[in-house]
Every structure is written in structure tokens, then in C-alpha cells.
CSV table of C-alpha atoms (C1' of nucleotides) in Angstrom, one decimal:
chain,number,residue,atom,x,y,z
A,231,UNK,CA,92.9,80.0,114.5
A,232,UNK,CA,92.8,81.4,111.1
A,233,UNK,CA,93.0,85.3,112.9
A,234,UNK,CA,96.3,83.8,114.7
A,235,UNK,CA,97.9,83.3,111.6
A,236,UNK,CA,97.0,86.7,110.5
A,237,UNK,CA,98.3,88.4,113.3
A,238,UNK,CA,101.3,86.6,113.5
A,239,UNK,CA,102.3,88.5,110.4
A,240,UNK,CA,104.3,92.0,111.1
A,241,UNK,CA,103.2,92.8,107.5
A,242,UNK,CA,99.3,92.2,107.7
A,243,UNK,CA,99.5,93.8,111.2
A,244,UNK,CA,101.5,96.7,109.9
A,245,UNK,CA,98.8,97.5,107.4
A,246,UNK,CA,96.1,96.9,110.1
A,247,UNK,CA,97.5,98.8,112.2
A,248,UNK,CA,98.0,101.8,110.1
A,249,UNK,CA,94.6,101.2,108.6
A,250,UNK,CA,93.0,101.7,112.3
A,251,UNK,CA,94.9,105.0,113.1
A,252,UNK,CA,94.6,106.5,110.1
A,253,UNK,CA,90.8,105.8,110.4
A,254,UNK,CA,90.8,107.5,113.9
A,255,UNK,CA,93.2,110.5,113.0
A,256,UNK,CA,90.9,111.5,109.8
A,257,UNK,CA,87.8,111.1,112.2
A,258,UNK,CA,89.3,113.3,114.6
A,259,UNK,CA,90.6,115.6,112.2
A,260,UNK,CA,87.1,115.7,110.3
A,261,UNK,CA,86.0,118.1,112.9
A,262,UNK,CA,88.4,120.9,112.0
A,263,UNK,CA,87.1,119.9,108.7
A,264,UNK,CA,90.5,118.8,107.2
A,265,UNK,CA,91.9,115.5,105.9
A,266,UNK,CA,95.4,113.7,107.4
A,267,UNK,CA,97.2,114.4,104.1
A,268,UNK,CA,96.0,118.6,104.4
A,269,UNK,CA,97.1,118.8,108.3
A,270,UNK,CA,100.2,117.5,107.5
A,271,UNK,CA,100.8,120.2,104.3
A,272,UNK,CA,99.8,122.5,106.9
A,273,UNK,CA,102.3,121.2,109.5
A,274,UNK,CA,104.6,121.8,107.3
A,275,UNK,CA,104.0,125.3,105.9
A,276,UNK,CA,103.7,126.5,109.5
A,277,UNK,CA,107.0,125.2,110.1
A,278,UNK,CA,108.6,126.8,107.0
A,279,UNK,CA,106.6,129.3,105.6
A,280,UNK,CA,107.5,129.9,101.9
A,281,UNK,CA,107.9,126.3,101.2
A,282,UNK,CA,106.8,125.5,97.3
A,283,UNK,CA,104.7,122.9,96.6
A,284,UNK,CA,107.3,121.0,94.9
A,285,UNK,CA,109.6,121.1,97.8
A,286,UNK,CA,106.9,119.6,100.2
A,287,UNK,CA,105.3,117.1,97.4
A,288,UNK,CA,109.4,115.6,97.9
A,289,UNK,CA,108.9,115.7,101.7
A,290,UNK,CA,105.7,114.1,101.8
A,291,UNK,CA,106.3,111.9,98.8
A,292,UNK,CA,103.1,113.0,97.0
A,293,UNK,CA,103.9,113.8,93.2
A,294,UNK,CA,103.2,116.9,92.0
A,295,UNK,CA,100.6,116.6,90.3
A,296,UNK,CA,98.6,115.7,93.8
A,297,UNK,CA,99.5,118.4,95.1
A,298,UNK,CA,97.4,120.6,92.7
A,299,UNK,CA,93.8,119.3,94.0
A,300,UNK,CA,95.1,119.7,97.7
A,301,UNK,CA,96.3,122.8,97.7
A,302,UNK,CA,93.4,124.1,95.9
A,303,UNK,CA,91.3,122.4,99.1
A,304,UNK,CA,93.5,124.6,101.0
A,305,UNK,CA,93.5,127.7,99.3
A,306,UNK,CA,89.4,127.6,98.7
A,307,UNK,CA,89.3,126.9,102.1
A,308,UNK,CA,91.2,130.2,102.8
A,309,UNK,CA,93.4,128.6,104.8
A,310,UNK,CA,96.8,129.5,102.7
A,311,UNK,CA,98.1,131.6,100.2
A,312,UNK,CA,100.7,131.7,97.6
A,313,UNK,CA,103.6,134.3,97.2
A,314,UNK,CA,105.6,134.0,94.1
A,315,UNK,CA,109.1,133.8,94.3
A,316,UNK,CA,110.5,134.0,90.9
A,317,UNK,CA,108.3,133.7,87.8
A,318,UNK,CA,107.8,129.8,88.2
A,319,UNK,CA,107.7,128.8,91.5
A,320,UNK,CA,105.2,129.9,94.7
A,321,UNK,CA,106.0,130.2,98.3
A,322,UNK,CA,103.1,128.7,100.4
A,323,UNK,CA,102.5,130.8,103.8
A,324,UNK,CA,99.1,130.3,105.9
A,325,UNK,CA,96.6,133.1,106.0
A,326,UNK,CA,95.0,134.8,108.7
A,327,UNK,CA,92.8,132.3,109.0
A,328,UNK,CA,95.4,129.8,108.3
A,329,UNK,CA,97.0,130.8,111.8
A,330,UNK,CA,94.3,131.1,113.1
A,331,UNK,CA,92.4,127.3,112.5
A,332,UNK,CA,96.3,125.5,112.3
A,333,UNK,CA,96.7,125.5,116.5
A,334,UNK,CA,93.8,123.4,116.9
A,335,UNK,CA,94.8,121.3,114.3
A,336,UNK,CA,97.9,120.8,115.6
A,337,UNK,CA,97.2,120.1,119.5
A,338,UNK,CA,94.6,117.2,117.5
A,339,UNK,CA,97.9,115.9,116.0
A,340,UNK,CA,99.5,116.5,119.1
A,341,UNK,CA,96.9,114.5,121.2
A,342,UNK,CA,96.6,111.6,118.8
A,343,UNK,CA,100.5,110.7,118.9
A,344,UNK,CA,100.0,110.8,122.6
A,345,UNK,CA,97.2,108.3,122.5
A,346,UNK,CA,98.7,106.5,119.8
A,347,UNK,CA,102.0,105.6,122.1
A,348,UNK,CA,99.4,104.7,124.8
A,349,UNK,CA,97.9,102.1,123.2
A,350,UNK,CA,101.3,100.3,123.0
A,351,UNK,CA,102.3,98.4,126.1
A,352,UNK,CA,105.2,100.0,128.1
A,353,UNK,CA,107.6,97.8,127.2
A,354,UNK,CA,107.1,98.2,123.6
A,355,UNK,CA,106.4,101.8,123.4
A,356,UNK,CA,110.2,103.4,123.0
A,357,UNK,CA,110.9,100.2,120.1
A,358,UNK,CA,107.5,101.5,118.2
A,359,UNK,CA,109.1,104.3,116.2
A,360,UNK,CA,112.8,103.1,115.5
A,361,UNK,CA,111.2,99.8,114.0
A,362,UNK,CA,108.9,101.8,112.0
A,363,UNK,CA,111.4,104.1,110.5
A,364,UNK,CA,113.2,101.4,109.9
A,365,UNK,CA,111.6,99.7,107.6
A,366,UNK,CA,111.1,103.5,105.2
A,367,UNK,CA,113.4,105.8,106.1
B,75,UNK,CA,114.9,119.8,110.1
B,76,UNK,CA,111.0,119.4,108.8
B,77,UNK,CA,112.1,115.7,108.0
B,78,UNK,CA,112.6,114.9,111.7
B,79,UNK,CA,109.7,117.0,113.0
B,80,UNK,CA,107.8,114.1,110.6
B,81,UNK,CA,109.6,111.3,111.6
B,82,UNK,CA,109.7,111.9,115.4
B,83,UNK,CA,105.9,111.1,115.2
B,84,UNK,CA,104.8,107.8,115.8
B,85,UNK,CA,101.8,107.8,113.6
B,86,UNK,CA,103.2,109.2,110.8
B,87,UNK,CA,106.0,106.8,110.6
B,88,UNK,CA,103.3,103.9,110.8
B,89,UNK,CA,101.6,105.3,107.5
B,90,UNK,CA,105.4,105.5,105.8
B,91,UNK,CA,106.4,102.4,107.2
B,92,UNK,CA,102.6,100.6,105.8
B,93,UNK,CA,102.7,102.3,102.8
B,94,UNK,CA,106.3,101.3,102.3
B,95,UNK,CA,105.7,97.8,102.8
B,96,UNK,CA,102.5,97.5,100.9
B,97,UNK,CA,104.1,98.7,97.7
B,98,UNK,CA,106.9,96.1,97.6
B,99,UNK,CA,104.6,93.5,99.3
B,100,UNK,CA,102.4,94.4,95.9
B,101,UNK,CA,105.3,94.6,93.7
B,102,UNK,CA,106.9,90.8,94.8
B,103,UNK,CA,102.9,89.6,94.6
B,104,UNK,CA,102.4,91.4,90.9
B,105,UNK,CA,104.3,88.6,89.6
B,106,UNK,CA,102.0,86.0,90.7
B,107,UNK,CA,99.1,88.2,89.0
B,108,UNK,CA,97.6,88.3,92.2
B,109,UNK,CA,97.2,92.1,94.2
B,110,UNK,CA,97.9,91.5,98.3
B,111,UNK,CA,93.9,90.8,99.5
B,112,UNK,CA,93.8,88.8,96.5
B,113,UNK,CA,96.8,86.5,98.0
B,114,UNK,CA,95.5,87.1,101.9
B,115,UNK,CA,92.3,85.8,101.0
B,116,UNK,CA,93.5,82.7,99.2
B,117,UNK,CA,95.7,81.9,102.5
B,118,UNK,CA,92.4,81.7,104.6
B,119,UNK,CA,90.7,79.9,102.1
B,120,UNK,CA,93.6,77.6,101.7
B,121,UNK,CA,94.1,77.6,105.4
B,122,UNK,CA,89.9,77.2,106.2
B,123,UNK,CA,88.2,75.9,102.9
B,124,UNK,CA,84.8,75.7,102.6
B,125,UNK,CA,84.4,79.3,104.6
B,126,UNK,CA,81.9,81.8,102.8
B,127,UNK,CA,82.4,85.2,101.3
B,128,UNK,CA,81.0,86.8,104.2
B,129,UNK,CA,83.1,85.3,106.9
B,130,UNK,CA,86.2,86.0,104.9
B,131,UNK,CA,85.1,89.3,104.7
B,132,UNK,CA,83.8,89.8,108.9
B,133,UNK,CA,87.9,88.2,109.3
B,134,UNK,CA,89.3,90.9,106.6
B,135,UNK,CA,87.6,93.5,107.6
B,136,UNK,CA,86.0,93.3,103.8
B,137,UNK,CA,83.1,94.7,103.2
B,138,UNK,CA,80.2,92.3,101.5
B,139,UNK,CA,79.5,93.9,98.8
B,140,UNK,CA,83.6,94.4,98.0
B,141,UNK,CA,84.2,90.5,98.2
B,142,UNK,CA,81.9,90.6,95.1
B,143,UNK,CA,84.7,91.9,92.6
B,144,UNK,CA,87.0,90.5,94.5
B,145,UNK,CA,85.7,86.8,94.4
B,146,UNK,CA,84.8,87.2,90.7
B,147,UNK,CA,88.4,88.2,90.2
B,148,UNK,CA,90.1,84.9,91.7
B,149,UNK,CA,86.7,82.9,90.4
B,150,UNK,CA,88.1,84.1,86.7
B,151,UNK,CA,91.8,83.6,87.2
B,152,UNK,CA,90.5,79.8,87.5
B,153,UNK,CA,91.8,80.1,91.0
B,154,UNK,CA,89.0,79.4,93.3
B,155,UNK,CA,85.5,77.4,93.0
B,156,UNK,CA,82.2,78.0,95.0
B,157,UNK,CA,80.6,75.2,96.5
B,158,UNK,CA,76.4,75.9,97.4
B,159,UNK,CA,76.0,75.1,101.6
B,160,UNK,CA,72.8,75.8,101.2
B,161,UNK,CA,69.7,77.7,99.5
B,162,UNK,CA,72.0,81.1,100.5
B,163,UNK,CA,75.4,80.2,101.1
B,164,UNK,CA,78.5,78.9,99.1
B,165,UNK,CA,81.6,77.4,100.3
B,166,UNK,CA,84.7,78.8,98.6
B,167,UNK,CA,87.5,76.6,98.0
B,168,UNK,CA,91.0,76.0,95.9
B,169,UNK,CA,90.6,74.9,92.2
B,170,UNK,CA,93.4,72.6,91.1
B,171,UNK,CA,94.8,75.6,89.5
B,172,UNK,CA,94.3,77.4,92.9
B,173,UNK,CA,96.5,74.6,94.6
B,174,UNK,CA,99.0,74.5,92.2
B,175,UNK,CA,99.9,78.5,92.3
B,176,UNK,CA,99.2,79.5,95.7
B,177,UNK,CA,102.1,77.4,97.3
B,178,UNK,CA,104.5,80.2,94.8
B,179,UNK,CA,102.3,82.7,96.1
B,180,UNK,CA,102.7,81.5,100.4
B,181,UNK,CA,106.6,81.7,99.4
B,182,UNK,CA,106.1,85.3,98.7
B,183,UNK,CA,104.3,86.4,102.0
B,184,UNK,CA,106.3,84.3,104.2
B,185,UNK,CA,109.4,85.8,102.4
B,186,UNK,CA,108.2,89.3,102.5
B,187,UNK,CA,107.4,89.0,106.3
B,188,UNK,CA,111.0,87.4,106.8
B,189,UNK,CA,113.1,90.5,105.0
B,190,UNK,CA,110.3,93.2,106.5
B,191,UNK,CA,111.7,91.8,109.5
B,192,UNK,CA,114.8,91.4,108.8
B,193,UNK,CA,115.4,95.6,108.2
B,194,UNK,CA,114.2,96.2,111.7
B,195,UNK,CA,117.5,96.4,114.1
B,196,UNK,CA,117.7,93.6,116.3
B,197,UNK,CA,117.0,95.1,119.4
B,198,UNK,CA,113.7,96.5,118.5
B,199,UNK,CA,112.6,93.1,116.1
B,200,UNK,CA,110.4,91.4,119.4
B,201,UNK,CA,108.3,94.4,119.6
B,202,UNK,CA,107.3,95.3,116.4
B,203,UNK,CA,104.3,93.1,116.4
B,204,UNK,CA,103.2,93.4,119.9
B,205,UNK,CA,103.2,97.1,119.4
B,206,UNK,CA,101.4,96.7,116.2
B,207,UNK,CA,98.7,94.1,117.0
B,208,UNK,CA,97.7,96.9,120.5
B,209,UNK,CA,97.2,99.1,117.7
B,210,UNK,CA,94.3,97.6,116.2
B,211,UNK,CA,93.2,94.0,117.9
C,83,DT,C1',64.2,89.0,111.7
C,84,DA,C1',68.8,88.4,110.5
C,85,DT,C1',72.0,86.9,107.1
C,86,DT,C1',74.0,86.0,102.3
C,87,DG,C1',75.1,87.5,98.1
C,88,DT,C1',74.6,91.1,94.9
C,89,DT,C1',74.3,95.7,92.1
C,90,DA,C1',75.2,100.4,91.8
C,91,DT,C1',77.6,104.2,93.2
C,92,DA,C1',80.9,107.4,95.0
C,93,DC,C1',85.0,109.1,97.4
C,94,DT,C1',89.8,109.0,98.6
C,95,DC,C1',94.5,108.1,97.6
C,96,DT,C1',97.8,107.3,94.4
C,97,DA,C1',100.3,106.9,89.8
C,98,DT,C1',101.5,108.2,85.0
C,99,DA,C1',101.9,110.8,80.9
C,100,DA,C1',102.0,115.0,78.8
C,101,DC,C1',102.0,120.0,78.4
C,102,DT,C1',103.6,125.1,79.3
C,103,DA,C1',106.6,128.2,81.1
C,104,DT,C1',110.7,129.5,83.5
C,105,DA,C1',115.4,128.6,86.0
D,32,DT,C1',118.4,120.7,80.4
D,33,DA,C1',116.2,120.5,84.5
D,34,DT,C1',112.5,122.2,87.3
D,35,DA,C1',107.7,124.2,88.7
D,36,DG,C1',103.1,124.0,88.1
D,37,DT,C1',99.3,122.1,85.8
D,38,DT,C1',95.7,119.1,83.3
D,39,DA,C1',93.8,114.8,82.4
D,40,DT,C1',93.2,110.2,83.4
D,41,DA,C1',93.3,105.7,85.4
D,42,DG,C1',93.8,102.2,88.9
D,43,DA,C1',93.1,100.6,93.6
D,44,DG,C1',91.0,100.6,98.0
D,45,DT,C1',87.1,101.5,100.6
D,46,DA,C1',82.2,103.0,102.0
D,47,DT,C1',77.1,103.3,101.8
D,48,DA,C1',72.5,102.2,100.3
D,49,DA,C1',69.4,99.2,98.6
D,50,DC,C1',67.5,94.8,96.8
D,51,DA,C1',66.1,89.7,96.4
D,52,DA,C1',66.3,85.3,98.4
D,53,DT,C1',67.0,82.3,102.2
D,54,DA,C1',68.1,80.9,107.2
DNA sequence: TATTGTTATACTCTATAACTATA
DNA sequence: TATAGTTATAGAGTATAACAATA
């Protein structure tokens, strides 16, 4: 009784929701030994190489100062580099072994949308992401 | 471009869209003085007093040894009350302080679920908490 | 033996303020 | 003046291990 009136909230089941498949994406993405937050940065410099980390911290909504720490992860990790562009800002690009790890990375992001979406019931599934964006973008 | 590479993806919107909500579900709540698992778990305790820390937490999905801050939080506020069950147990309950703010407080969730709903387009408002309950019930 | 409540601890994520250097 | 990168710091949420006392 008290769990129906939980989950008769969009709001508590928004955040449990997001609570479950974040746990699942960052366990499956613990096994290429990256976090949800470093796939994502690497999503992104693989689709535009040269990107600074300002310009993605506005994408992702992460203030610049946390990109610092994760970037460094990345850049210990050998996974990117930086190529400066003018004397104050940095172009990121992914290293040979950036290119080399991202794919498998990316099929793992891939494959959990997929299995996301078919968790939903069919007649909910196409309503999932316009209701979500909704309520950020 | 990037943007909608990010937003085409289910799971991403469902962390925007959770983190979106959370901070002005916090923000409304921050003027009660209470954070959101503060208010959720004076709703059960309102809705099922007498129930123990460790069944609040087993319905939360709230670790044990968390409720302990969290308890002592609401317990100092002047909030709640314990009541001893037995040698091992207590009861937690509303205080007459506790039942004279937390009606404020329900306002504020039930208003926050009403708007979150509210910015999702009609046609997709019946699915959004199907969708989201398959996601982690 | 299992459960309740507790202490201690650590990690992740996020937010803010302030600084340097460059556009 | 605005922006890029950085440092330091703090709050919030969450996770694990271990313990004493009681069911």
C-alpha cells in the first residue's frame, strides 16, 4: 500500500528509474573500465574531434572545473590527448588507443539503449523519450 | 548536431530528465528545510507510523546504516519521535511539530508531481509512468 | 541464526569561489 | 571584458564492513 503511493508518483519513479539504469550502465561499462560520465566525454570527442573541454562541459552540463579530474582519468588512462588551439584553449582528439578501446565502448552504449527501450512495454516505448526530453530540454 | 546524437538516446534523457526534476523538486523542498528523502520518508511515516528505520529503508531502497543520519536529522529538526517495539526495535512516528509542517511539505510533492506533469505534451502524459515504473519495479 | 540499530569510512557526483592567463 | 583552464573545497548521495544487542 505504502509502495502504491510511491509509484504513483512520476517524480519518485523518475528518480528510480534513472537510479536503476544508471546502476546497470556503470556496471556494464565497469568492464571497459570507464564510468557513464567518461563514455559520454568520449562519445562526444569521437564525434567532434577537437572539441575543448569548455565546449563539452556546456554540452554535458558539467562545470568546468569537473571537467579537470575527468579528463585527467582520461588522459592517464591514455585514452585522449590535447592539441592546443590558440594559447588558451585545447582541442581534445582520442589517441590510438582512444580509437582503439572507444568501439566497444560504444556498441555497450549502443546495446544498453536497446535493452533499455525493451524493458518498456510496446505501447509505451515511442512516448518514453519525448516525455523525457520534455521535462529538460 | 552532438546535442541530438545525446538526446536521441533514451537513457540519457532519463538521467537529464531525473536530474532536472530532482534539483527543482530540492529547490521547492529547501524551503521547508527539508532535502527530498527527508520529505519522502516523512510521507511513509505519516502514511504508516509506527514502521521502523529498517523497513523505511528495505521500501527506499535506504541502506541501514544511511537511515542513521538521516533519522537523526528529522529526530533534531523536532520532526519525528521514536517509539521502543521492543528490546531491538523502535517505532518512528510524527511529533506535533512533525504534524504541523509536513501537510506544507505534502503540498509541495503533490504540486511538484502535478507541474512535472503538466510539461509533458498531452499525448505522451499516460505513459510516462508506466514506462518508468518497467524501468525499475 | 537472522535482524535492528549503529559507527566508521570512502567514493562518486556536483556546486561554488577564486585564481591565472589569454581572446 | 569575457573566456579557458585550473585549484581547492564542500555538500549530498550512496556503498561496504564491522560491531553489539536482541528476536
Amino acid at each position: 500500500m505504502v509502495e502504491e503511493t510511491l509509484s504513483s508518483l512520476p517524480g519518485y519513479a523518475l528518480r528510480r528509474a534513472a537510479n536503476a539504469m544508471t546502476a546497470e550502465l556503470a556496471s556494464r561499462l565497469a568492464k571497459h573500465d570507464v564510468r557513464i560520465v567518461d563514455a559520454t566525454v568520449l562519445l562526444l570527442i569521437a564525434t567532434k574531434p577537437g572539441a575543448t573541454a569548455s565546449s563539452i562541459g556546456r554540452t554535458l552540463d558539467i562545470q568546468r572545473a569537473n571537467m579537470v579530474p575527468l579528463l585527467k582519468r582520461l588522459e592517464d588512462a591514455g585514452m585522449i590527448g590535447r592539441e592546443p588551439i590558440d594559447g588558451k584553449s585545447q582541442g581534445l582528439v582520442l589517441t590510438e588507443e582512444g580509437k582503439a578501446r572507444f568501439p566497444a565502448i560504444r556498441r555497450t552504449l549502443e546495446a544498453f539503449e536497446q535493452d533499455l527501450l525493451a524493458r518498456v512495454p510496446a505501447e509505451h516505448r515511442e512516448h518514453l523519450l519525448p516525455a523525457l526530453n520534455a521535462l529538460w530540454k
